[in-house]
C-alpha cells in the first residue's frame, strides 16, 4: 500500500487552503426558517445521527419493491416536517462500510490530530455565561427562528447544506447527497473517539442553572459533532467543486448550524471551534477515503 502522503499527492482532489468561510458570525441564510426542511431522522439527543439515518435507508432498501417507478419512489422519499415537506429525493443509501474500514486503515492520520486540549473547567464555566446570554436572546423576536432551527437540526438535516448550493428542491444530485451523508457518518466515527478520550462535561453539568432547549446527549461535549459534521461537509464539497458560487454561503450555513448547538445550551463555544478545527484537519483524510464518491458527486455538476 502506498503511503498516505503519496496517495494525497496523486489525488487531483487535493486542494490548498484553509477555509472559504467569512470570519463574521453567521446570519440565517434567506429562507432558512420558512418552508419545509429536508430532514433525515435520527435520535434527537444524538450527536448528528448519521449512522441511524444510514441504517434507516438500508432497511428501506431491503423492503422496497424494485419494480416501482421513479415517481413513486420520489414521493415515498419525501419527509414531512413542521409546516411543510421536503421535495428532494434521497434514494437508497447504505451504510458506507467500505469507507468506514478505509477510514480505520488510516487511523494513524486522524486519531491524534493537533487540535489542542479542551479548556480548563474554569474556562468552560466562564463560557456558560455566554450560553446564559443566548438562552435569554433565543426567546426574543430577533432570534425566534433559532428555536425552529435547533429542533430541526437535532436530527441529521441536509437542507442547511443543500440550500446554499441551490439544490434543496432539485433532483439529480443523489451522489452529492450520498457524499454528504457519508461525510457525516465518517465525521461522527472520528468525533466520538475524541469525545470519549477527553470526556468533557456538558454545559448544564458545569452550570446546572442552564436550561437546554433540547435533550442533552449522553456523550461528552468536546468537540461538537454537529460542528465537526457541518464543517466537514463544507470543506469536502469545497474540494469537490471549489468554483461553486455557493461555497461561502455553505460555510456560513455550516457555522450557523454549529452555533445553534450553543444556542440550544448543549455546547460551549470551545466545542464549536474544536469541531471546526478537527474538520479542517480531517479533510485530506476524507479526500482519500471518499475519492470515488467525490468524483461521482462532481460529475453531477459538470
CSV table of C-alpha atoms in Angstrom, one decimal:
chain,number,residue,atom,x,y,z
A,1,UNK,CA,0.0,0.0,0.0
A,2,UNK,CA,1.4,3.4,-0.9
A,3,UNK,CA,2.0,6.0,1.8
A,4,UNK,CA,-0.7,8.4,2.8
A,5,UNK,CA,1.3,11.3,1.6
A,6,UNK,CA,1.8,9.7,-1.8
A,7,UNK,CA,-1.9,9.0,-2.1
A,8,UNK,CA,-2.6,12.6,-1.4
A,9,UNK,CA,0.0,13.8,-4.0
A,10,UNK,CA,-1.6,11.6,-6.6
A,11,UNK,CA,-5.1,12.8,-5.9
A,12,UNK,CA,-6.4,15.6,-8.1
A,13,UNK,CA,-8.9,16.4,-5.5
A,14,UNK,CA,-6.4,17.7,-3.0
A,15,UNK,CA,-6.6,21.5,-2.7
A,16,UNK,CA,-4.6,24.0,-0.8
A,17,UNK,CA,-6.3,26.4,1.6
A,18,UNK,CA,-7.9,26.7,5.0
A,19,UNK,CA,-11.5,27.8,4.8
A,20,UNK,CA,-13.8,29.6,2.4
A,21,UNK,CA,-16.0,30.9,5.3
A,22,UNK,CA,-16.2,34.5,6.4
A,23,UNK,CA,-15.0,35.4,9.8
A,24,UNK,CA,-18.1,37.3,10.9
A,25,UNK,CA,-20.8,35.5,12.9
A,26,UNK,CA,-23.2,33.6,10.7
A,27,UNK,CA,-26.6,35.0,10.0
A,28,UNK,CA,-29.5,33.0,8.9
A,29,UNK,CA,-29.5,32.3,5.1
A,30,UNK,CA,-32.6,33.6,3.3
A,31,UNK,CA,-35.5,31.3,3.8
A,32,UNK,CA,-33.7,29.3,6.5
A,33,UNK,CA,-36.8,29.3,8.7
A,34,UNK,CA,-39.6,29.5,6.3
A,35,UNK,CA,-41.0,26.5,4.5
A,36,UNK,CA,-40.1,22.8,4.7
A,37,UNK,CA,-36.8,21.2,5.5
A,38,UNK,CA,-35.2,18.1,4.1
A,39,UNK,CA,-34.9,16.0,7.3
A,40,UNK,CA,-33.4,12.6,7.7
A,41,UNK,CA,-34.5,11.3,11.1
A,42,UNK,CA,-32.3,10.2,14.0
A,43,UNK,CA,-32.3,10.3,17.7
A,44,UNK,CA,-32.9,13.9,18.8
A,45,UNK,CA,-30.5,13.5,21.6
A,46,UNK,CA,-27.7,12.2,19.3
A,47,UNK,CA,-24.6,13.9,18.1
A,48,UNK,CA,-25.6,14.0,14.4
A,49,UNK,CA,-27.4,10.7,13.9
A,50,UNK,CA,-25.6,9.8,10.7
A,51,UNK,CA,-25.5,6.1,11.5
A,52,UNK,CA,-29.1,6.0,12.4
A,53,UNK,CA,-30.0,7.7,9.1
A,54,UNK,CA,-28.0,5.3,7.0
A,55,UNK,CA,-29.4,2.3,8.8
A,56,UNK,CA,-32.9,3.5,8.1
A,57,UNK,CA,-32.1,3.9,4.4
A,58,UNK,CA,-30.6,0.3,4.4
A,59,UNK,CA,-33.8,-1.1,5.9
A,60,UNK,CA,-36.0,0.8,3.5
A,61,UNK,CA,-33.9,-0.5,0.6
A,62,UNK,CA,-34.5,-4.1,1.7
A,63,UNK,CA,-38.2,-3.8,1.8
A,64,UNK,CA,-38.9,-1.6,-1.2
A,65,UNK,CA,-40.4,-3.1,-4.3
A,66,UNK,CA,-37.8,-2.8,-7.1
A,67,UNK,CA,-40.4,-2.5,-9.8
A,68,UNK,CA,-41.9,0.7,-8.5
A,69,UNK,CA,-41.4,3.6,-10.9
A,70,UNK,CA,-39.2,6.6,-10.2
A,71,UNK,CA,-42.0,8.9,-9.5
A,72,UNK,CA,-43.5,6.7,-6.8
A,73,UNK,CA,-40.0,6.4,-5.2
A,74,UNK,CA,-39.7,10.2,-5.2
A,75,UNK,CA,-43.0,10.6,-3.4
A,76,UNK,CA,-42.1,8.0,-0.9
A,77,UNK,CA,-38.8,9.5,0.0
A,78,UNK,CA,-40.3,12.9,0.9
A,79,UNK,CA,-40.2,13.7,4.5
A,80,UNK,CA,-42.9,15.8,6.2
A,81,UNK,CA,-41.8,18.3,8.8
A,82,UNK,CA,-43.4,21.1,10.7
A,83,UNK,CA,-45.1,23.4,8.2
A,84,UNK,CA,-44.0,21.7,5.0
A,85,UNK,CA,-42.5,18.8,3.2
A,86,UNK,CA,-39.1,18.3,1.6
A,87,UNK,CA,-39.2,17.6,-2.1
A,88,UNK,CA,-35.6,16.3,-2.5
A,89,UNK,CA,-35.3,12.6,-3.4
A,90,UNK,CA,-32.8,11.0,-1.2
A,91,UNK,CA,-32.9,7.5,-2.7
A,92,UNK,CA,-31.4,4.4,-1.0
A,93,UNK,CA,-28.1,5.0,0.8
A,94,UNK,CA,-26.4,2.1,2.5
A,95,UNK,CA,-24.0,2.3,5.5
A,96,UNK,CA,-20.6,3.0,3.9
A,97,UNK,CA,-18.8,0.0,5.4
A,98,UNK,CA,-16.0,0.1,2.9
A,99,UNK,CA,-15.3,3.7,3.6
A,100,UNK,CA,-15.5,3.2,7.4
A,101,UNK,CA,-13.0,0.3,7.0
A,102,UNK,CA,-10.7,2.6,4.9
A,103,UNK,CA,-11.0,5.3,7.5
A,104,UNK,CA,-9.8,3.0,10.2
A,105,UNK,CA,-6.9,1.8,8.0
A,106,UNK,CA,-5.8,5.5,8.0
A,107,UNK,CA,-6.4,5.8,11.8
A,108,UNK,CA,-2.8,6.9,12.5
A,109,UNK,CA,-3.5,10.0,10.4
A,110,UNK,CA,-6.6,11.2,12.3
A,111,UNK,CA,-6.6,9.7,15.8
A,112,UNK,CA,-4.2,12.3,17.3
A,113,UNK,CA,-4.6,15.5,15.4
A,114,UNK,CA,-3.2,18.7,16.9
A,115,UNK,CA,-6.4,20.4,17.8
A,116,UNK,CA,-5.2,21.2,21.3
A,117,UNK,CA,-6.6,20.3,24.6
A,118,UNK,CA,-10.1,21.2,25.9
A,119,UNK,CA,-10.2,24.3,28.1
A,120,UNK,CA,-9.9,24.1,31.8
A,121,UNK,CA,-13.0,23.7,33.8
A,122,UNK,CA,-12.8,27.3,35.0
A,123,UNK,CA,-12.8,28.5,31.3
A,124,UNK,CA,-15.7,26.2,30.5
A,125,UNK,CA,-17.7,27.7,33.4
A,126,UNK,CA,-16.9,31.2,32.1
A,127,UNK,CA,-18.2,30.2,28.7
A,128,UNK,CA,-21.5,29.1,30.2
A,129,UNK,CA,-22.1,32.9,30.8
A,130,UNK,CA,-22.3,33.3,27.0
A,131,UNK,CA,-24.8,30.5,26.9
A,132,UNK,CA,-26.9,32.3,29.5
A,133,UNK,CA,-27.0,35.3,27.2
A,134,UNK,CA,-28.0,33.1,24.3
A,135,UNK,CA,-30.6,31.4,26.5
A,136,UNK,CA,-32.3,34.8,27.1
A,137,UNK,CA,-31.9,36.0,23.5
A,138,UNK,CA,-33.4,32.9,21.9
A,139,UNK,CA,-36.8,33.9,23.4
A,140,UNK,CA,-36.7,37.3,21.7
A,141,UNK,CA,-38.4,38.2,18.3
A,142,UNK,CA,-35.0,38.8,16.7
A,143,UNK,CA,-33.9,35.2,17.3
A,144,UNK,CA,-37.2,33.4,17.2
A,145,UNK,CA,-36.2,31.4,14.2
A,146,UNK,CA,-33.3,29.8,16.1
A,147,UNK,CA,-35.8,27.6,18.0
A,148,UNK,CA,-37.2,26.1,14.9
A,149,UNK,CA,-33.6,25.5,13.5
A,150,UNK,CA,-32.5,23.9,16.8
A,151,UNK,CA,-35.3,21.4,16.8
A,152,UNK,CA,-34.9,20.6,13.1
A,153,UNK,CA,-31.1,20.3,13.3
A,154,UNK,CA,-31.3,18.0,16.4
A,155,UNK,CA,-31.6,15.3,13.7
A,156,UNK,CA,-29.3,14.9,10.7
A,157,UNK,CA,-30.8,17.6,8.5
A,158,UNK,CA,-29.5,18.4,5.0
A,159,UNK,CA,-31.4,21.4,3.9
A,160,UNK,CA,-28.8,23.7,5.5
A,161,UNK,CA,-26.2,22.3,3.1
A,162,UNK,CA,-28.3,21.8,0.0
A,163,UNK,CA,-29.9,25.3,0.1
A,164,UNK,CA,-26.7,27.3,-0.2
A,165,UNK,CA,-25.8,25.2,-3.3
A,166,UNK,CA,-29.2,25.8,-4.9
A,167,UNK,CA,-30.3,22.1,-5.0
A,168,UNK,CA,-32.6,21.9,-2.0
A,169,UNK,CA,-35.7,21.3,-4.2
A,170,UNK,CA,-34.0,19.7,-7.2
A,171,UNK,CA,-33.5,16.1,-8.2
A,172,UNK,CA,-30.4,14.8,-10.0
A,173,UNK,CA,-27.9,15.3,-7.2
A,174,UNK,CA,-28.2,11.9,-5.5
A,175,UNK,CA,-24.4,11.4,-5.4
A,176,UNK,CA,-23.9,14.8,-3.7
A,177,UNK,CA,-26.5,13.9,-1.1
A,178,UNK,CA,-24.9,10.5,-0.6
A,179,UNK,CA,-21.5,12.2,-0.2
A,180,UNK,CA,-22.8,14.5,2.5
A,181,UNK,CA,-24.3,11.5,4.4
A,182,UNK,CA,-21.1,9.6,4.1
A,183,UNK,CA,-19.1,12.6,5.3
A,184,UNK,CA,-21.4,13.0,8.3
A,185,UNK,CA,-21.1,9.3,9.2
A,186,UNK,CA,-17.3,9.3,9.0
A,187,UNK,CA,-17.1,12.5,11.0
A,188,UNK,CA,-19.3,11.0,13.6
A,189,UNK,CA,-17.0,8.0,13.8
A,190,UNK,CA,-14.0,10.2,14.4
A,191,UNK,CA,-15.7,12.7,16.7
A,192,UNK,CA,-17.0,10.1,19.1
A,193,UNK,CA,-13.4,8.9,19.7
A,194,UNK,CA,-12.2,12.4,20.6
A,195,UNK,CA,-15.2,12.9,22.9
A,196,UNK,CA,-14.5,9.6,24.7
A,197,UNK,CA,-10.9,10.4,25.2
A,198,UNK,CA,-11.4,13.9,26.8
A,199,UNK,CA,-14.8,13.3,28.4
A,200,UNK,CA,-15.6,17.0,28.8
A,201,UNK,CA,-18.8,17.6,30.8
A,202,UNK,CA,-21.8,19.2,29.1
A,203,UNK,CA,-22.5,22.9,29.9
A,204,UNK,CA,-25.6,22.0,32.0
A,205,UNK,CA,-23.4,19.7,34.2
A,206,UNK,CA,-21.0,22.6,34.8
A,207,UNK,CA,-23.7,25.2,35.3
A,208,UNK,CA,-27.0,23.5,36.4
A,209,UNK,CA,-29.0,26.7,36.1
A,210,UNK,CA,-28.8,26.5,32.3
A,211,UNK,CA,-32.0,25.4,30.6
A,212,UNK,CA,-31.1,23.4,27.5
A,213,UNK,CA,-33.7,23.7,24.7
A,214,UNK,CA,-33.4,20.1,23.6
A,215,UNK,CA,-32.4,16.9,25.4
A,216,UNK,CA,-28.8,16.8,26.4
A,217,UNK,CA,-26.9,14.0,24.7
A,218,UNK,CA,-25.4,11.3,26.9
A,219,UNK,CA,-21.9,11.5,25.5
A,220,UNK,CA,-19.2,14.1,26.2
A,221,UNK,CA,-19.3,17.7,25.0
A,222,UNK,CA,-15.9,18.4,23.3
A,223,UNK,CA,-15.6,18.6,20.3
A,224,UNK,CA,-19.1,19.3,18.9
A,225,UNK,CA,-20.0,16.6,16.5
A,226,UNK,CA,-22.6,18.9,14.8
A,227,UNK,CA,-19.8,21.4,14.2
A,228,UNK,CA,-17.4,18.6,13.0
A,229,UNK,CA,-20.0,17.2,10.6
A,230,UNK,CA,-21.2,20.5,9.3
A,231,UNK,CA,-17.7,21.9,8.6
A,232,UNK,CA,-16.6,18.5,7.2
A,233,UNK,CA,-19.4,18.7,4.6
A,234,UNK,CA,-18.4,22.2,3.7
A,235,UNK,CA,-14.7,21.5,3.5
A,236,UNK,CA,-15.2,18.3,1.4
A,237,UNK,CA,-17.6,20.0,-1.0
A,238,UNK,CA,-15.2,22.9,-1.4
A,239,UNK,CA,-12.7,20.3,-2.7
A,240,UNK,CA,-15.3,18.7,-5.0
A,241,UNK,CA,-16.3,21.9,-6.7
A,242,UNK,CA,-14.2,24.9,-5.4
A,243,UNK,CA,-15.6,27.1,-8.2
A,244,UNK,CA,-19.2,26.8,-7.0
A,245,UNK,CA,-20.5,30.3,-6.1
A,246,UNK,CA,-22.4,29.0,-3.1
A,247,UNK,CA,-19.2,27.8,-1.2
A,248,UNK,CA,-19.0,30.8,1.1
A,249,UNK,CA,-22.7,30.6,1.9
A,250,UNK,CA,-22.3,26.8,2.6
A,251,UNK,CA,-19.6,27.6,5.2
A,252,UNK,CA,-21.8,30.4,6.6
A,253,UNK,CA,-24.7,27.9,7.0
A,254,UNK,CA,-22.4,25.2,8.5
A,255,UNK,CA,-21.3,27.7,11.1
A,256,UNK,CA,-24.8,28.7,12.0
A,257,UNK,CA,-25.8,25.0,12.4
A,258,UNK,CA,-22.8,24.5,14.6
A,259,UNK,CA,-23.5,27.6,16.7
A,260,UNK,CA,-27.2,26.7,17.1
A,261,UNK,CA,-26.0,23.9,19.5
A,262,UNK,CA,-24.6,26.7,21.7
A,263,UNK,CA,-28.0,28.5,21.5
A,264,UNK,CA,-29.6,25.2,22.5
A,265,UNK,CA,-27.4,25.2,25.6
A,266,UNK,CA,-25.7,21.9,25.0
A,267,UNK,CA,-22.3,23.0,23.6
A,268,UNK,CA,-19.7,25.5,24.6
A,269,UNK,CA,-18.1,27.9,22.0
A,270,UNK,CA,-14.9,25.9,22.6
A,271,UNK,CA,-16.8,22.7,21.3
A,272,UNK,CA,-17.7,24.5,18.1
A,273,UNK,CA,-14.2,25.7,17.5
A,274,UNK,CA,-12.8,22.3,18.1
A,275,UNK,CA,-15.3,20.8,15.7
A,276,UNK,CA,-14.2,23.3,13.0
A,277,UNK,CA,-10.5,22.7,13.5
A,278,UNK,CA,-10.9,18.9,13.5
A,279,UNK,CA,-13.0,19.1,10.3
A,280,UNK,CA,-10.3,21.2,8.6
A,281,UNK,CA,-7.5,18.7,9.6
A,282,UNK,CA,-9.6,15.7,8.6
A,283,UNK,CA,-10.4,16.9,5.1
A,284,UNK,CA,-7.3,15.4,3.5
A,285,UNK,CA,-8.2,12.0,5.1
A,286,UNK,CA,-11.7,12.3,3.8
A,287,UNK,CA,-10.4,13.1,0.3
A,288,UNK,CA,-8.6,9.8,0.2
A,289,UNK,CA,-11.4,7.7,1.8
A,290,UNK,CA,-14.2,9.3,-0.3
A,291,UNK,CA,-12.4,10.0,-3.6
A,292,UNK,CA,-14.7,7.8,-5.7
A,293,UNK,CA,-17.8,9.3,-4.2
A,294,UNK,CA,-16.4,12.8,-4.6
A,295,UNK,CA,-15.7,12.1,-8.3
A,296,UNK,CA,-19.3,10.9,-8.7
A,297,UNK,CA,-20.6,14.0,-7.0
A,298,UNK,CA,-18.5,16.3,-9.1
A,299,UNK,CA,-19.8,14.7,-12.3
A,300,UNK,CA,-23.3,15.7,-11.3
A,301,UNK,CA,-22.4,19.4,-11.6
A,302,UNK,CA,-20.5,19.3,-14.9
